Amino acid sequence: DEGPPPALEVLSSFCLSRYGMVCCAALLSALTTYPFKFFRATPQENLNELFDTEHLDADSAWTRPNVLFNLAVFVAYKFLFAILTLGCAVPAGVFTPVFTIGAALGRLVGELCLRGVPGGAPAAIMPGACAVVGAAAMAAGGPPPPGGPPTPAPGPF
């Protein structure tokens, strides 16, 4: 019995190295996100659109095919690829993806609230403000533990 062909052996050893994992993650990310125009924008452009207090207009990349679908896809992909890249052994940044995921999740909640009010949405519901709150909440690290905020460690400081 012969082992795997040498080319397959080299390819598998490359894919299991840290550089191979990064290349595989980049290839997978490029192949799955290219069809969505909002993934091709910079994080700054995405945050500017998500924080905008106006409704996303018809020529926005977020509205085709549907703003709710696109926001849900964006949150899912960003979350998945943030986990994937943080697991790689190379520095890839933490704050910007977390901030962007929070903004998109907040905008999604704001858009759901805007559409869920029967008889028209009141002017007080601003999806852009929900995006700001979502980004701040994700950047802050989540809710306090059960039983209230953590207490400082005893001892002199």
XYZ file of N, CA and C in Angstrom:
471
model
N 0.833 -1.189 0.000
C 0.000 0.000 0.000
C 0.872 1.244 0.000
N 0.645 2.078 -0.973
C 1.371 3.341 -1.030
C 0.575 4.402 -0.279
N 1.277 5.407 0.222
C 0.629 6.527 0.900
C 0.033 7.484 -0.117
N -0.416 8.621 0.343
C -0.980 9.607 -0.585
C 0.091 10.147 -1.523
N -0.313 10.628 -2.684
C 0.659 11.188 -3.621
C 1.418 12.354 -2.970
N 2.661 12.570 -3.374
C 3.464 13.628 -2.750
C 2.822 15.014 -2.863
N 2.172 15.296 -3.976
C 1.544 16.623 -4.134
C 0.431 16.814 -3.116
N -0.360 15.783 -2.887
C -1.439 15.861 -1.899
C -0.875 16.009 -0.488
N 0.233 15.344 -0.237
C 0.874 15.441 1.071
C 1.392 16.858 1.328
N 2.000 17.465 0.318
C 2.498 18.841 0.441
C 1.331 19.805 0.625
N 0.262 19.609 -0.149
C -0.910 20.481 -0.036
C -1.551 20.377 1.336
N -1.691 19.183 1.857
C -2.317 19.032 3.172
C -1.433 19.611 4.267
N -0.110 19.460 4.156
C 0.760 20.048 5.179
C 0.734 21.567 5.099
N 0.603 22.131 3.885
C 0.499 23.588 3.752
C -0.810 24.090 4.354
N -1.909 23.410 4.074
C -3.214 23.851 4.578
C -3.293 23.779 6.098
N -2.513 22.911 6.708
C -2.529 22.801 8.159
C -1.533 23.744 8.833
N -0.678 24.396 8.055
C 0.233 25.382 8.635
C -0.526 26.678 8.877
N 0.036 27.567 9.650
C -0.683 28.808 9.948
C -0.836 29.674 8.712
N 0.135 29.653 7.809
C 0.004 30.430 6.576
C -1.044 29.809 5.656
N -1.114 28.504 5.661
C -2.133 27.825 4.866
C -3.527 28.099 5.377
N -3.679 28.135 6.710
C -4.990 28.450 7.288
C -5.430 29.858 6.901
N -4.484 30.778 6.920
C -4.807 32.156 6.534
C -5.195 32.217 5.065
N -4.452 31.526 4.213
C -4.787 31.512 2.780
C -6.142 30.861 2.530
N -6.414 29.759 3.227
C -7.707 29.086 3.065
C -8.849 29.974 3.563
N -8.644 30.653 4.692
C -9.677 31.551 5.216
C -9.915 32.711 4.253
N -8.837 33.261 3.674
C -8.981 34.366 2.718
C -9.710 33.908 1.452
N -9.368 32.736 0.965
C -10.025 32.206 -0.235
C -11.507 31.932 0.026
N -11.796 31.295 1.136
C -13.190 31.016 1.487
C -13.985 32.309 1.664
N -13.382 33.266 2.323
C -14.042 34.557 2.535
C -14.313 35.261 1.210
N -13.327 35.273 0.329
C -13.496 35.943 -0.961
C -14.570 35.274 -1.814
N -14.580 33.952 -1.817
C -15.558 33.236 -2.647
C -16.990 33.396 -2.144
N -17.174 33.459 -0.835
C -18.537 33.508 -0.299
C -19.088 34.920 -0.152
N -18.220 35.913 -0.042
C -18.719 37.270 0.198
C -18.752 38.150 -1.050
N -18.077 37.776 -2.108
C -18.028 38.634 -3.294
C -19.400 38.946 -3.893
N -20.351 38.024 -3.920
C -21.648 38.350 -4.522
C -22.394 39.502 -3.827
N -22.073 39.782 -2.575
C -22.744 40.844 -1.839
C -21.895 42.117 -1.912
N -22.471 43.166 -2.462
C -21.722 44.402 -2.690
C -21.243 45.041 -1.386
N -22.011 44.926 -0.320
C -21.634 45.587 0.928
C -20.392 44.954 1.561
N -20.060 43.725 1.198
C -18.834 43.111 1.705
C -17.598 43.694 1.030
N -17.761 44.285 -0.142
C -16.626 44.866 -0.858
C -16.306 46.275 -0.391
N -17.128 46.839 0.470
C -16.878 48.174 1.008
C -15.910 48.064 2.191
N -15.276 49.174 2.501
C -14.381 49.190 3.658
C -15.215 49.192 4.933
N -14.632 48.794 6.059
C -15.389 48.849 7.316
C -15.894 50.262 7.632
N -15.111 51.278 7.288
C -15.537 52.659 7.531
C -16.780 53.007 6.710
N -16.815 52.597 5.453
C -17.990 52.860 4.613
C -19.218 52.123 5.158
N -19.026 50.871 5.574
C -20.146 50.118 6.145
C -20.658 50.768 7.421
N -19.751 51.179 8.297
C -20.180 51.824 9.545
C -20.904 53.133 9.270
N -20.436 53.909 8.297
C -21.124 55.161 7.960
C -22.549 54.899 7.505
N -22.744 53.867 6.699
C -24.106 53.538 6.251
C -24.960 52.979 7.382
N -24.364 52.134 8.225
C -25.133 51.543 9.323
C -25.529 52.590 10.356
N -24.673 53.566 10.607
C -24.961 54.608 11.599
C -25.842 55.719 11.044
N -26.098 55.729 9.753
C -26.896 56.799 9.141
C -28.307 56.802 9.708
N -28.784 57.988 10.090
C -30.119 58.078 10.688
C -31.228 57.985 9.643
N -30.897 58.189 8.394
C -31.890 58.068 7.328
C -32.085 56.595 6.986
N -33.196 56.313 6.343
C -33.439 54.946 5.889
C -32.473 54.629 4.763
N -32.113 53.355 4.650
C -31.229 52.956 3.566
C -31.990 53.121 2.257
N -31.431 53.929 1.359
C -32.147 54.245 0.120
C -32.072 53.093 -0.874
N -32.857 53.222 -1.928
C -33.029 52.131 -2.888
C -31.743 51.792 -3.629
N -30.821 52.750 -3.791
C -29.587 52.445 -4.510
C -28.467 51.979 -3.578
N -28.787 51.770 -2.316
C -27.804 51.281 -1.363
C -27.528 49.799 -1.603
N -26.316 49.379 -1.292
C -25.955 47.964 -1.441
C -26.711 47.086 -0.451
N -27.245 47.679 0.603
C -27.924 46.910 1.646
C -29.356 46.537 1.264
N -29.929 47.171 0.271
C -31.349 46.967 -0.012
C -31.630 45.890 -1.057
N -30.625 45.362 -1.710
C -30.861 44.331 -2.711
C -30.362 42.990 -2.207
N -31.122 41.956 -2.074
C -32.544 41.842 -2.360
C -33.429 42.397 -1.245
N -32.941 42.387 0.014
C -33.760 42.839 1.121
C -32.812 43.283 2.228
N -33.102 44.403 2.863
C -32.204 44.930 3.888
C -32.097 43.995 5.091
N -33.183 43.364 5.496
C -33.144 42.460 6.642
C -32.301 41.221 6.336
N -32.483 40.662 5.159
C -31.691 39.508 4.738
C -30.212 39.865 4.675
N -29.902 40.996 4.062
C -28.507 41.402 3.925
C -27.849 41.661 5.277
N -28.559 42.298 6.187
C -28.001 42.537 7.514
C -27.774 41.223 8.263
N -28.705 40.287 8.133
C -28.540 38.984 8.793
C -27.350 38.222 8.203
N -27.193 38.243 6.889
C -26.051 37.590 6.240
C -24.751 38.256 6.680
N -24.733 39.575 6.735
C -23.541 40.314 7.140
C -23.126 39.952 8.560
N -24.087 39.923 9.481
C -23.781 39.580 10.880
C -23.257 38.148 10.966
N -23.915 37.225 10.286
C -23.500 35.819 10.346
C -22.097 35.624 9.778
N -21.821 36.192 8.599
C -20.498 36.046 7.992
C -19.420 36.724 8.821
N -19.681 37.945 9.261
C -18.675 38.663 10.060
C -18.373 37.899 11.344
N -19.403 37.375 11.986
C -19.202 36.621 13.219
C -18.401 35.353 12.953
N -18.785 34.614 11.928
C -18.091 33.370 11.587
C -16.636 33.632 11.227
N -16.388 34.617 10.377
C -15.021 34.874 9.955
C -14.194 35.560 11.030
N -14.814 36.272 11.944
C -14.073 36.808 13.090
C -13.582 35.664 13.961
N -14.432 34.683 14.184
C -14.025 33.503 14.961
C -12.909 32.759 14.229
N -13.067 32.582 12.930
C -12.085 31.848 12.138
C -10.735 32.551 12.139
N -10.719 33.854 11.914
C -9.445 34.570 11.852
C -8.818 34.741 13.231
N -9.632 34.845 14.268
C -9.058 34.932 15.605
C -8.434 33.606 16.019
N -8.904 32.515 15.441
C -8.331 31.209 15.728
C -7.036 30.948 14.990
N -6.766 31.707 13.932
C -5.499 31.565 13.219
C -4.387 32.168 14.069
N -3.190 31.738 13.824
C -2.049 32.170 14.636
C -1.403 33.453 14.118
N -2.160 34.302 13.453
C -1.620 35.578 12.977
C -2.514 36.698 13.485
N -1.947 37.868 13.753
C -2.774 38.977 14.226
C -3.682 39.486 13.105
N -4.960 39.629 13.395
C -5.915 40.064 12.380
C -6.822 41.182 12.884
N -6.697 41.593 14.123
C -7.538 42.646 14.666
C -8.771 42.077 15.331
N -9.186 42.722 16.391
C -10.343 42.270 17.146
C -11.401 43.355 17.230
N -10.985 44.587 17.501
C -11.947 45.630 17.812
C -12.847 45.986 16.627
N -12.279 46.198 15.457
C -13.089 46.617 14.306
C -14.140 45.574 13.926
N -13.801 44.283 13.834
C -14.866 43.317 13.526
C -15.962 43.274 14.590
N -15.583 43.340 15.860
C -16.581 43.309 16.929
C -17.472 44.550 16.856
N -16.872 45.694 16.623
C -17.621 46.951 16.518
C -18.574 46.909 15.322
N -18.093 46.386 14.195
C -18.919 46.309 12.985
C -20.056 45.301 13.157
N -19.784 44.167 13.784
C -20.836 43.173 14.037
C -21.913 43.788 14.920
N -21.514 44.513 15.957
C -22.479 45.158 16.845
C -23.321 46.193 16.120
N -22.677 46.969 15.243
C -23.424 47.975 14.479
C -24.440 47.327 13.551
N -24.041 46.257 12.879
C -24.968 45.572 11.967
C -26.099 44.893 12.727
N -25.773 44.299 13.863
C -26.810 43.658 14.670
C -27.779 44.697 15.229
N -27.248 45.829 15.672
C -28.115 46.908 16.149
C -28.997 47.464 15.042
N -28.428 47.627 13.852
C -29.219 48.116 12.716
C -30.305 47.111 12.354
N -29.981 45.816 12.425
C -30.971 44.775 12.148
C -32.120 44.847 13.151
N -31.812 45.000 14.422
C -32.863 45.125 15.441
C -33.691 46.386 15.188
N -33.021 47.492 14.852
C -33.736 48.732 14.552
C -34.654 48.600 13.347
N -34.172 47.940 12.302
C -35.007 47.740 11.112
C -36.180 46.815 11.418
N -35.957 45.783 12.244
C -37.059 44.899 12.639
C -38.102 45.660 13.455
N -37.651 46.503 14.373
C -38.587 47.316 15.166
C -39.358 48.278 14.267
N -38.659 48.849 13.293
C -39.290 49.796 12.377
C -40.389 49.128 11.565
N -40.152 47.896 11.142
C -41.135 47.184 10.324
C -42.190 46.478 11.168
N -41.920 46.267 12.443
C -42.835 45.513 13.285
C -43.930 46.323 13.938
N -43.875 47.640 13.797
C -44.889 48.481 14.427
C -46.105 48.563 13.508
N -47.267 48.103 13.974
C -48.458 48.177 13.111
C -48.924 49.624 12.949
N -49.426 49.931 11.789
C -49.956 51.267 11.527
C -48.889 52.303 11.254
N -47.718 51.885 10.880
C -46.652 52.836 10.586
C -45.729 53.007 11.769
N -44.497 53.271 11.468
C -43.481 53.391 12.516
C -43.435 54.803 13.058
N -43.326 54.937 14.357
C -43.165 56.280 14.915
C -41.791 56.839 14.575
N -41.682 58.149 14.625
C -40.422 58.802 14.280
C -39.332 58.507 15.304
N -39.703 58.010 16.469
C -38.722 57.750 17.515
C -37.863 56.529 17.218
N -38.283 55.667 16.322
C -37.483 54.484 15.998
C -36.494 54.871 14.898
N -35.220 54.902 15.257
C -34.158 55.243 14.309
C -33.177 54.075 14.252
N -33.189 53.314 13.162
C -32.280 52.179 13.058
C -30.804 52.571 13.185
N -30.447 53.768 12.750
C -29.059 54.224 12.883
C -28.651 54.368 14.338
N -29.570 54.849 15.173
C -29.281 54.965 16.607
C -29.164 53.584 17.239
N -29.972 52.646 16.777
C -29.862 51.264 17.263
C -28.512 50.671 16.877
N -27.992 51.045 15.709
C -26.677 50.574 15.279
C -25.583 51.111 16.200
N -25.694 52.366 16.609
C -24.714 52.947 17.528
C -24.752 52.214 18.864
N -25.958 51.960 19.372
C -26.102 51.251 20.645
C -25.553 49.819 20.524
N -25.834 49.146 19.413
C -25.331 47.790 19.208
C -23.814 47.744 19.135
N -23.217 48.714 18.436
C -21.755 48.754 18.346
C -21.134 49.003 19.714
N -21.720 49.910 20.475
C -21.201 50.197 21.814
C -21.359 48.995 22.742
N -22.477 48.299 22.622
C -22.713 47.136 23.476
C -21.733 46.008 23.161
N -21.493 45.759 21.886
C -20.543 44.701 21.521
C -19.122 45.090 21.917
N -18.778 46.358 21.772
C -17.432 46.802 22.143
C -17.231 46.764 23.655
N -18.327 46.937 24.404
C -18.228 46.925 25.868
C -18.060 45.517 26.418
N -18.413 44.527 25.673
C -18.182 43.161 26.110
C -19.395 42.431 26.615
N -20.570 42.975 26.517
C -21.762 42.242 26.903
C -22.297 42.641 28.257
N -23.328 41.938 28.707
C -23.985 42.296 29.969
C -23.146 41.885 31.174
N -23.419 42.485 32.331
C -22.692 42.058 33.533
C -23.117 40.648 33.933
N -22.312 39.980 34.731
C -22.679 38.618 35.138
C -23.912 38.627 36.035
N -24.601 37.485 36.158
C -25.779 37.432 37.029
C -25.407 37.840 38.456
N -26.270 38.595 39.070
C -26.011 39.053 40.422
C -25.425 40.443 40.467
N -25.312 41.103 39.332
C -24.825 42.480 39.328
C -23.429 42.598 38.766
N -22.897 43.811 38.786
C -21.565 44.023 38.235
C -20.489 43.344 39.076
N -19.363 43.043 38.457
C -18.306 42.372 39.208
C -17.757 43.287 40.312
N -17.376 42.690 41.406
C -16.822 43.481 42.518
C -15.304 43.477 42.403
N -14.667 44.566 42.840
C -13.214 44.599 42.758
C -12.578 43.562 43.676
N -11.403 43.152 43.302
C -10.681 42.162 44.118
C -10.260 42.800 45.436
N -10.315 42.040 46.514
C -9.894 42.614 47.799
C -8.387 42.822 47.836
N -7.982 43.778 48.625
C -6.558 44.016 48.792
C -6.196 45.449 48.464
N -5.029 45.865 48.870
C -4.606 47.243 48.591
C -4.234 47.434 47.129
N -4.513 48.627 46.629
C -4.182 48.951 45.234
C -3.262 50.124 45.181
